[in-house]
Amino acid sequence: MSEKRMVIVTGGGRGIGAATCRRLAAEGHAVAVNYASNEAAAHQVVAAIEAAGGKAVAIQGDTGQEADIVRLFETAERALGPLGGLVANAGVTGPVGRVESITPAVLERVLAVNVTGLFLCAREAIRRLSTKHGGKGGAIVNVGSRAAELGGGGEWVHYAASKGAVDSFTIGLAREVAAEGIRVNAVAPGLIETELHAAAGGGDRLARLVGFVPMQRVGSPEETAEAIAWLLSPASSYITGAILPVSGGR
Ligand code: NAP
């Protein structure tokens, strides 16, 4: 994205998404901070951006629901002007558990948010950005996971498989829209210090697994946001279809 146009960050209220919103706003982008239910957290992100002189709005919307996604894009453009980029970050793990105890409800929700929702967010972005549709082009960054390759065995194979779909989607979509001014890339975070692990019932997951990280430490949301912002920026202008690990070597 060559100009500082508006960016929608799904799941921008907390964790990696919140750090990404702050990072993009500091670069001069107006940012639509999407969240599911934690209104206070999203408003805190907006307040921090505004206090630093940036422009942002918080927009509630469940990316597991098509109608919410359509409303998110319409509301963001009404408030902040034409779309320039999308960070498809919203994701859920479902509870930690083995495949033999999976329920259709958990599986459906994880796939609805991590896969179907990601596809539909990209659809809305392409309809606005593609030169084929009269748009100016732009960039999409999907937030996958190193779990896609590690597999999540014993913990969350359902989640890992959904992130495998994110990787394939990123590669395929990148090729589909490459000649229409849109770059599509993904980051694959490893162990990043957010509330996601405890919320999944993973307890002290970060402490338990940090020893397997070659760099011997977990990553921060800010370090992940840096990679996302780079993939969204003109600094990565000849890169599309890439899946960039942000994982300390794991
Ligand atoms: P987090 O701290 O749990 O934050 C998740 C954010 O996503 C929250 O703002 C949440 O909204 C929002 N969200 C969840 N479901 C949503 C939905 N259906 N619609 C809209 N927003 C939704 O998670 P995180 O660790 O930052 O993870 C962000 C992304 O990175 C996810 O895709 C995750 O799979 C991926 N990832 C994380 C790690 C890690 O170690 N943390 C590693 C690999 C990949 P509310 O605030 O309203 O709840």
GROMACS .gro file of C-alpha atoms in nm, residues 87-245:
model
  159
   87VAL     CA    1  -0.519  -0.733   0.858
   88ALA     CA    2  -0.723  -1.052   0.904
   89ASN     CA    3  -0.614  -1.122   1.259
   90ALA     CA    4  -0.927  -1.234   1.447
   91GLY     CA    5  -0.888  -1.596   1.545
   92VAL     CA    6  -1.007  -1.842   1.807
   93THR     CA    7  -0.854  -2.163   1.934
   94GLY     CA    8  -1.147  -2.336   2.096
   95PRO     CA    9  -1.064  -2.518   2.418
   96VAL     CA   10  -0.748  -2.724   2.446
   97GLY     CA   11  -0.835  -3.088   2.393
   98ARG     CA   12  -0.767  -3.404   2.195
   99VAL     CA   13  -0.939  -3.488   1.865
  100GLU     CA   14  -1.127  -3.781   2.024
  101SER     CA   15  -1.320  -3.533   2.240
  102ILE     CA   16  -1.394  -3.269   1.975
  103THR     CA   17  -1.755  -3.157   1.933
  104PRO     CA   18  -1.916  -3.025   1.613
  105ALA     CA   19  -1.990  -2.697   1.795
  106VAL     CA   20  -1.622  -2.630   1.873
  107LEU     CA   21  -1.511  -2.734   1.526
  108GLU     CA   22  -1.777  -2.524   1.354
  109ARG     CA   23  -1.693  -2.214   1.556
  110VAL     CA   24  -1.317  -2.242   1.499
  111LEU     CA   25  -1.368  -2.292   1.125
  112ALA     CA   26  -1.633  -2.018   1.106
  113VAL     CA   27  -1.400  -1.755   1.251
  114ASN     CA   28  -1.055  -1.873   1.137
  115VAL     CA   29  -1.145  -1.994   0.788
  116THR     CA   30  -1.487  -1.882   0.660
  117GLY     CA   31  -1.461  -1.542   0.828
  118LEU     CA   32  -1.110  -1.488   0.692
  119PHE     CA   33  -1.230  -1.576   0.338
  120LEU     CA   34  -1.526  -1.339   0.364
  121CYS     CA   35  -1.314  -1.052   0.501
  122ALA     CA   36  -1.081  -1.100   0.203
  123ARG     CA   37  -1.381  -1.104  -0.030
  124GLU     CA   38  -1.499  -0.769   0.103
  125ALA     CA   39  -1.147  -0.627   0.073
  126ILE     CA   40  -1.097  -0.750  -0.286
  127ARG     CA   41  -1.429  -0.602  -0.396
  128ARG     CA   42  -1.296  -0.263  -0.283
  129LEU     CA   43  -0.924  -0.289  -0.366
  130SER     CA   44  -0.899  -0.482  -0.692
  131THR     CA   45  -0.819  -0.275  -1.001
  132LYS     CA   46  -1.059  -0.513  -1.176
  133HIS     CA   47  -1.337  -0.359  -0.967
  134GLY     CA   48  -1.212  -0.002  -1.015
  135GLY     CA   49  -1.007  -0.001  -0.694
  136LYS     CA   50  -0.655   0.132  -0.636
  137GLY     CA   51  -0.502  -0.195  -0.515
  138GLY     CA   52  -0.381  -0.258  -0.162
  139ALA     CA   53  -0.250  -0.523   0.071
  140ILE     CA   54  -0.391  -0.802   0.284
  141VAL     CA   55  -0.206  -0.966   0.571
  142ASN     CA   56  -0.353  -1.281   0.720
  143VAL     CA   57  -0.256  -1.395   1.068
  144GLY     CA   58  -0.190  -1.767   1.054
  145SER     CA   59   0.012  -1.965   1.305
  146ARG     CA   60   0.318  -2.187   1.330
  147ALA     CA   61   0.063  -2.443   1.453
  148ALA     CA   62  -0.023  -2.500   1.085
  149GLU     CA   63   0.308  -2.683   1.041
  150LEU     CA   64   0.358  -2.806   1.397
  151GLY     CA   65   0.011  -2.965   1.397
  152GLY     CA   66  -0.104  -2.887   1.751
  153GLY     CA   67  -0.099  -3.254   1.852
  154GLY     CA   68  -0.231  -3.322   2.204
  155GLU     CA   69  -0.360  -2.966   2.233
  156TRP     CA   70  -0.551  -2.821   1.941
  157VAL     CA   71  -0.530  -3.007   1.614
  158HIS     CA   72  -0.861  -2.840   1.518
  159TYR     CA   73  -0.699  -2.497   1.552
  160ALA     CA   74  -0.379  -2.602   1.371
  161ALA     CA   75  -0.582  -2.741   1.081
  162SER     CA   76  -0.777  -2.416   1.052
  163LYS     CA   77  -0.447  -2.227   1.032
  164GLY     CA   78  -0.329  -2.471   0.762
  165ALA     CA   79  -0.626  -2.347   0.563
  166VAL     CA   80  -0.510  -1.988   0.621
  167ASP     CA   81  -0.172  -2.073   0.466
  168SER     CA   82  -0.325  -2.237   0.156
  169PHE     CA   83  -0.571  -1.951   0.124
  170THR     CA   84  -0.290  -1.696   0.140
  171ILE     CA   85  -0.090  -1.868  -0.135
  172GLY     CA   86  -0.390  -1.918  -0.363
  173LEU     CA   87  -0.544  -1.575  -0.316
  174ALA     CA   88  -0.205  -1.406  -0.365
  175ARG     CA   89  -0.177  -1.565  -0.709
  176GLU     CA   90  -0.540  -1.495  -0.793
  177VAL     CA   91  -0.519  -1.117  -0.736
  178ALA     CA   92  -0.149  -1.048  -0.800
  179ALA     CA   93  -0.219  -0.874  -1.131
  180GLU     CA   94  -0.496  -0.664  -0.975
  181GLY     CA   95  -0.276  -0.451  -0.749
  182ILE     CA   96  -0.331  -0.657  -0.433
  183ARG     CA   97  -0.055  -0.832  -0.238
  184VAL     CA   98  -0.159  -1.107   0.002
  185ASN     CA   99   0.080  -1.237   0.267
  186ALA     CA  100   0.061  -1.401   0.608
  187VAL     CA  101   0.252  -1.402   0.931
  188ALA     CA  102   0.283  -1.727   1.124
  189PRO     CA  103   0.336  -1.634   1.488
  190GLY     CA  104   0.487  -1.883   1.728
  191LEU     CA  105   0.451  -1.840   2.104
  192ILE     CA  106   0.335  -1.483   2.153
  193GLU     CA  107   0.256  -1.341   2.495
  194THR     CA  108  -0.119  -1.269   2.482
  195GLU     CA  109  -0.429  -1.379   2.673
  196LEU     CA  110  -0.511  -1.641   2.406
  197HIS     CA  111  -0.327  -1.928   2.577
  198ALA     CA  112  -0.490  -1.899   2.918
  199ALA     CA  113  -0.831  -1.833   2.759
  200ALA     CA  114  -0.805  -2.166   2.574
  201GLY     CA  115  -0.748  -2.346   2.903
  202GLY     CA  116  -0.378  -2.385   2.823
  203GLY     CA  117  -0.279  -2.258   3.169
  204ASP     CA  118   0.096  -2.194   3.183
  205ARG     CA  119   0.134  -2.295   2.817
  206LEU     CA  120   0.394  -2.028   2.738
  207ALA     CA  121   0.616  -2.126   3.032
  208ARG     CA  122   0.575  -2.495   2.949
  209LEU     CA  123   0.677  -2.456   2.582
  210VAL     CA  124   0.931  -2.173   2.587
  211GLY     CA  125   1.217  -2.423   2.619
  212PHE     CA  126   1.137  -2.551   2.266
  213VAL     CA  127   1.195  -2.206   2.117
  214PRO     CA  128   1.550  -2.180   1.976
  215MET     CA  129   1.568  -1.817   2.092
  216GLN     CA  130   1.461  -1.936   2.440
  217ARG     CA  131   1.193  -1.671   2.487
  218VAL     CA  132   0.837  -1.595   2.384
  219GLY     CA  133   0.758  -1.314   2.141
  220SER     CA  134   0.567  -0.994   2.204
  221PRO     CA  135   0.257  -0.866   2.022
  222GLU     CA  136   0.468  -0.565   1.918
  223GLU     CA  137   0.728  -0.787   1.747
  224THR     CA  138   0.448  -0.957   1.557
  225ALA     CA  139   0.289  -0.623   1.466
  226GLU     CA  140   0.622  -0.509   1.319
  227ALA     CA  141   0.619  -0.798   1.070
  228ILE     CA  142   0.253  -0.738   0.984
  229ALA     CA  143   0.313  -0.365   0.925
  230TRP     CA  144   0.610  -0.444   0.701
  231LEU     CA  145   0.409  -0.687   0.488
  232LEU     CA  146   0.137  -0.425   0.456
  233SER     CA  147   0.381  -0.149   0.358
  234PRO     CA  148   0.546  -0.063   0.025
  235ALA     CA  149   0.876  -0.182   0.177
  236SER     CA  150   0.762  -0.535   0.083
  237SER     CA  151   0.636  -0.435  -0.263
  238TYR     CA  152   0.765  -0.744  -0.449
  239ILE     CA  153   0.645  -0.995  -0.190
  240THR     CA  154   0.317  -1.179  -0.226
  241GLY     CA  155   0.204  -1.527  -0.121
  242ALA     CA  156   0.466  -1.537   0.156
  243ILE     CA  157   0.412  -1.687   0.500
  244LEU     CA  158   0.655  -1.519   0.738
  245PRO     CA  159   0.730  -1.704   1.063
   0.00000   0.00000   0.00000
